[in-house]
PDB file of C-alpha atoms in Angstrom:
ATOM      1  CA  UNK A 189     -12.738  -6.739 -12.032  1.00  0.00           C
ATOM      2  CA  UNK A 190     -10.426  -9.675 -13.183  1.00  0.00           C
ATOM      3  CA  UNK A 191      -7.668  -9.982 -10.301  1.00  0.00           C
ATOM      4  CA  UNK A 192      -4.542 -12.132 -10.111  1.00  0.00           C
ATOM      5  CA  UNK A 193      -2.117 -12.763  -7.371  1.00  0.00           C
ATOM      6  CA  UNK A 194       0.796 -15.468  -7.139  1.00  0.00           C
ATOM      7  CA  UNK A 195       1.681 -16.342  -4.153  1.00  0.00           C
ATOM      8  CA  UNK A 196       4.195 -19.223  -2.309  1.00  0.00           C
ATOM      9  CA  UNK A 197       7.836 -18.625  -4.073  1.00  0.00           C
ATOM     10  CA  UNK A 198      11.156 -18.870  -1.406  1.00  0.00           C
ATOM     11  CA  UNK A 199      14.253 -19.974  -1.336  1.00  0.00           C
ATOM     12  CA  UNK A 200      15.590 -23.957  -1.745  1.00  0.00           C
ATOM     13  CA  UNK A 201      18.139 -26.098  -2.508  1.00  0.00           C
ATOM     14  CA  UNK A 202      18.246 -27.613  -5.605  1.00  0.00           C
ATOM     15  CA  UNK A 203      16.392 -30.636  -6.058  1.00  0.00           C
ATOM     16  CA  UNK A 204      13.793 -29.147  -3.552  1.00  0.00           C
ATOM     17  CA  UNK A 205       9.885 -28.483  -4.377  1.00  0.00           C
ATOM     18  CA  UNK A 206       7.613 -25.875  -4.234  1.00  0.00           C
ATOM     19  CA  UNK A 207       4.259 -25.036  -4.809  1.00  0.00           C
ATOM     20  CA  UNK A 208       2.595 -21.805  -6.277  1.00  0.00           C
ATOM     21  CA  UNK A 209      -0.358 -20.755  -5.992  1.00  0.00           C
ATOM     22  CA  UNK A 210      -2.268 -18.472  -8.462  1.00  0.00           C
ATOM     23  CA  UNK A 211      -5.320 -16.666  -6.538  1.00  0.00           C
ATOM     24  CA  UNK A 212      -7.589 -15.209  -9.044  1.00  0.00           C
ATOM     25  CA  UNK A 213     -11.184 -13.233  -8.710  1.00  0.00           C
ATOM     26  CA  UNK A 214     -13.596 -11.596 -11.384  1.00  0.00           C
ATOM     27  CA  UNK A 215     -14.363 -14.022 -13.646  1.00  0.00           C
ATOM     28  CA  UNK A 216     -15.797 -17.673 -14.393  1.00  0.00           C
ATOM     29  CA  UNK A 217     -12.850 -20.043 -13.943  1.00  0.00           C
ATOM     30  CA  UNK A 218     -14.569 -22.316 -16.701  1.00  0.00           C
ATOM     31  CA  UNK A 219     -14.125 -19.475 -19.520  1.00  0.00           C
ATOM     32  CA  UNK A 220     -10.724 -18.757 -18.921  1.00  0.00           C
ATOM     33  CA  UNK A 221      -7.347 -19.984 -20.170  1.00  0.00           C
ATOM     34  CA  UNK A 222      -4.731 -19.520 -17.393  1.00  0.00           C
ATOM     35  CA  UNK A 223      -0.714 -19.842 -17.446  1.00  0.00           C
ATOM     36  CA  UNK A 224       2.233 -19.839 -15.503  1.00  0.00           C
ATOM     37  CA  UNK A 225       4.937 -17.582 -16.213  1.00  0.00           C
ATOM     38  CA  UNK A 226       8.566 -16.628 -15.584  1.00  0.00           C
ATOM     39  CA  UNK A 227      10.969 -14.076 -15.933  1.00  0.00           C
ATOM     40  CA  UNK A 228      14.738 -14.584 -14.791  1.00  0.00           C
ATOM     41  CA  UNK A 229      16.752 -11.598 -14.627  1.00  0.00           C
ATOM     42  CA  UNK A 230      18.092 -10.214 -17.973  1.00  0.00           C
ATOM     43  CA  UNK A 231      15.981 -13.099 -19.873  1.00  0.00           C
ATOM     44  CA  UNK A 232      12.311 -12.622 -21.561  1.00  0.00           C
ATOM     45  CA  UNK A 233       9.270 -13.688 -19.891  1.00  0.00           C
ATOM     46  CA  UNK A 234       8.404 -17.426 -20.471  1.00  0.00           C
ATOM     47  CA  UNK A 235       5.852 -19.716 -20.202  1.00  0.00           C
ATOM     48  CA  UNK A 236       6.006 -22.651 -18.050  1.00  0.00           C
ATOM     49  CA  UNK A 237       2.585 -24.339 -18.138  1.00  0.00           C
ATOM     50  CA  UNK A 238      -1.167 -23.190 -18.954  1.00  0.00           C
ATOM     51  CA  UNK A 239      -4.315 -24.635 -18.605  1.00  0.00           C
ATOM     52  CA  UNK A 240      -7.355 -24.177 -21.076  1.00  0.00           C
ATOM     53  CA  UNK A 241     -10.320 -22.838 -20.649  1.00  0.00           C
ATOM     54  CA  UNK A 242     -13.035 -25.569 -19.551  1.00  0.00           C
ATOM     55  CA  UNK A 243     -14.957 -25.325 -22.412  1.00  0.00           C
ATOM     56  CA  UNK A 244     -12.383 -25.969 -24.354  1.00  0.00           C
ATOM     57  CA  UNK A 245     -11.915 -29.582 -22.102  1.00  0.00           C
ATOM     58  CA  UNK A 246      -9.055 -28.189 -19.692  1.00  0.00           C
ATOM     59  CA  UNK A 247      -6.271 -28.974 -21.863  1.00  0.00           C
ATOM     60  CA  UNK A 248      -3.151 -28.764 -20.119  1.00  0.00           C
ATOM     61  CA  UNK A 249       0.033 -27.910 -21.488  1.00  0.00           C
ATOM     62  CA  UNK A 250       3.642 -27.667 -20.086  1.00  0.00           C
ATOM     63  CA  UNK A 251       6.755 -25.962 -21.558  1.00  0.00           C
ATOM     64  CA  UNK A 252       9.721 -28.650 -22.571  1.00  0.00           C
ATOM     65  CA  UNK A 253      12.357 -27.614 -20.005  1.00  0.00           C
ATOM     66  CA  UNK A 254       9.803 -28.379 -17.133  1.00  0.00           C
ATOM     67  CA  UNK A 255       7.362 -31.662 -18.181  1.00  0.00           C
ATOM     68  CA  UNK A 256       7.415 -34.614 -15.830  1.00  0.00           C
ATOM     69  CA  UNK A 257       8.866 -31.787 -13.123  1.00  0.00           C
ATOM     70  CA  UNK A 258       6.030 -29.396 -12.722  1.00  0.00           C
ATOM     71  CA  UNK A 259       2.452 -29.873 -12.603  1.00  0.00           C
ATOM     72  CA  UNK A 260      -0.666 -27.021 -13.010  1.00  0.00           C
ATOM     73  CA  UNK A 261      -3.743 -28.030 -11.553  1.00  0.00           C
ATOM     74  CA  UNK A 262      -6.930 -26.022  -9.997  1.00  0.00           C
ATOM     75  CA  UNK A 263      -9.156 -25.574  -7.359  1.00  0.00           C
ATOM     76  CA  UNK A 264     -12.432 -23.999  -8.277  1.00  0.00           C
ATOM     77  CA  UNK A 265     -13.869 -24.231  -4.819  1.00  0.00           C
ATOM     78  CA  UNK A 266     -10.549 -21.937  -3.687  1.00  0.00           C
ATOM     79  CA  UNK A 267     -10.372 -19.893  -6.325  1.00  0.00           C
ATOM     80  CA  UNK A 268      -6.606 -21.057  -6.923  1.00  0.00           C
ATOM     81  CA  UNK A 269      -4.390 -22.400  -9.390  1.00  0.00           C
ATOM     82  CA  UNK A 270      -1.299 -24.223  -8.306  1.00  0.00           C
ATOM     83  CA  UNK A 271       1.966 -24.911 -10.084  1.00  0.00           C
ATOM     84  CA  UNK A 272       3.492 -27.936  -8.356  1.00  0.00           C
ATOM     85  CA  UNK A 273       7.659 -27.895  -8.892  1.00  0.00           C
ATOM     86  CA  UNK A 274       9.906 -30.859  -8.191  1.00  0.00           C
ATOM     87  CA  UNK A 275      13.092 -31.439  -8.460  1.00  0.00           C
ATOM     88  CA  UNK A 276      13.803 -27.510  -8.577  1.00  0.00           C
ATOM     89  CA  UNK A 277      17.169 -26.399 -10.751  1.00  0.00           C
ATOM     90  CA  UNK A 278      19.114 -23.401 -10.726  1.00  0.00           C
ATOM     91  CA  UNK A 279      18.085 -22.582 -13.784  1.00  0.00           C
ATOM     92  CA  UNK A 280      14.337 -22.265 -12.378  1.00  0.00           C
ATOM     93  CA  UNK A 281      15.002 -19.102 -10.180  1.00  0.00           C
ATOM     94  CA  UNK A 282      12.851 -16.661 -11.889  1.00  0.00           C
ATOM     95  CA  UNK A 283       9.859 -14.214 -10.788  1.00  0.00           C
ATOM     96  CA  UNK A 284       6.873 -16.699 -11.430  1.00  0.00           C
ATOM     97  CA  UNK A 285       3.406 -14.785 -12.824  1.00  0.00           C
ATOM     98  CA  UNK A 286       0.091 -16.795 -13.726  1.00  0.00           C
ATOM     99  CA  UNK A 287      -1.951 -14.881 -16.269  1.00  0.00           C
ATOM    100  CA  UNK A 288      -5.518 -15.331 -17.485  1.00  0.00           C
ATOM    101  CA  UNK A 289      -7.281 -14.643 -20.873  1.00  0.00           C
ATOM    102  CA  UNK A 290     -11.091 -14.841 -21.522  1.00  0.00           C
ATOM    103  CA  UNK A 291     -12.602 -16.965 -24.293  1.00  0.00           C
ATOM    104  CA  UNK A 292     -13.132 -20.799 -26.016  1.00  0.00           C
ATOM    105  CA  UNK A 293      -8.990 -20.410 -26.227  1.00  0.00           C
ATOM    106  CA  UNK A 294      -6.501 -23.295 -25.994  1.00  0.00           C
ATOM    107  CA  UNK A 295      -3.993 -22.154 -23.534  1.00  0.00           C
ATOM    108  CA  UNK A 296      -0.318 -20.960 -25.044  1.00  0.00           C
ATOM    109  CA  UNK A 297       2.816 -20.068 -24.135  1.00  0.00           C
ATOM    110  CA  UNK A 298       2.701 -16.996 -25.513  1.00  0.00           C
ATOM    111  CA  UNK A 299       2.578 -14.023 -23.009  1.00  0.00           C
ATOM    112  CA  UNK A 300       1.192 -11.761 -25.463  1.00  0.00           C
ATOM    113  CA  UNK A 301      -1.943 -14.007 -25.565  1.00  0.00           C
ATOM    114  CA  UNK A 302      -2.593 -13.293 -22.072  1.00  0.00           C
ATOM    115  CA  UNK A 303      -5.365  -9.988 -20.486  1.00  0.00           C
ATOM    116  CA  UNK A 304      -4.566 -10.444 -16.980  1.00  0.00           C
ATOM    117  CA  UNK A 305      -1.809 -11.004 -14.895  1.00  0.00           C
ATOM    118  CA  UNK A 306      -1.415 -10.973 -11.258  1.00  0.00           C
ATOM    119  CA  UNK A 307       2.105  -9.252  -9.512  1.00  0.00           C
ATOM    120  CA  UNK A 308       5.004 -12.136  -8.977  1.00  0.00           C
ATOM    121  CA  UNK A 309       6.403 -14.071  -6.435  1.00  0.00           C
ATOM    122  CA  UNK A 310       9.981 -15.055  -6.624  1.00  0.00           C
ATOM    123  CA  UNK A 311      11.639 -18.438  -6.946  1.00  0.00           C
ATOM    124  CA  UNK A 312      15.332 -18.953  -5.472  1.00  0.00           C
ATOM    125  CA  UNK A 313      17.164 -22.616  -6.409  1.00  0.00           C
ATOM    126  CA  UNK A 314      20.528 -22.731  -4.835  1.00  0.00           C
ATOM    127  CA  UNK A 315      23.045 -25.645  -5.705  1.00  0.00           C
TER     128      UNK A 315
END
């Protein structure tokens, strides 16, 4: 059974960092695509970063309001995916989800493309 769970989200001042972490079970990390989400009230879900399967080389991809700020990277040996923020805005405070699809996929930022998804944790900036 394919399981997700995002963990590490609190509460900081803007221009803080954080760093989520995406624990996932049930499947081959090498055959799966797997994104970061978020959802801030009232707004649609949207992604943040992904990171393609392995046989399709890993590609990693970030959303525009977030490159050279946040940074996806995995630990097969942990079973984890992180998302690494800096230089946290207001205007990040969202529930953060990482979801997972199967296949030779290039990772998107479309939540539709995604199976899977594990339960959120929350992310509080504060100016």
């Amino acid at each position: 059974e394919v399981q997700l769970q995002a963990f590490g989200g609190g509460s900081v001042l803007a221009g803080g960092s954080l760093r989520l972490s995406c624990a996932y079970s049930g499947f081959n990390f090498a055959d799966y695509a797997i994104a970061w989400f978020r959802q801030a009230p009232g707004k649609e879900r949207e992604g943040v970063a992904c990171i393609s399967a392995r046989t399709m080389n890993g590609r990693i991809s970030y959303a525009d309001s977030v490159k050279g700020r946040f940074t996806i990277s995995s630990d097969g040996a942990k079973n984890l995916v992180y998302l690494q923020m800096n230089s946290l805005q207001p205007e990040d405070t969202a529930v953060y989800y990482c979801g997972a699809v199967k296949g030779p996929v290039w990772c998107t930022m479309v939540s539709r493309t995604y199976a899977y998804w594990g339960q959120g944790t929350l992310v509080t900036v504060s100016s």
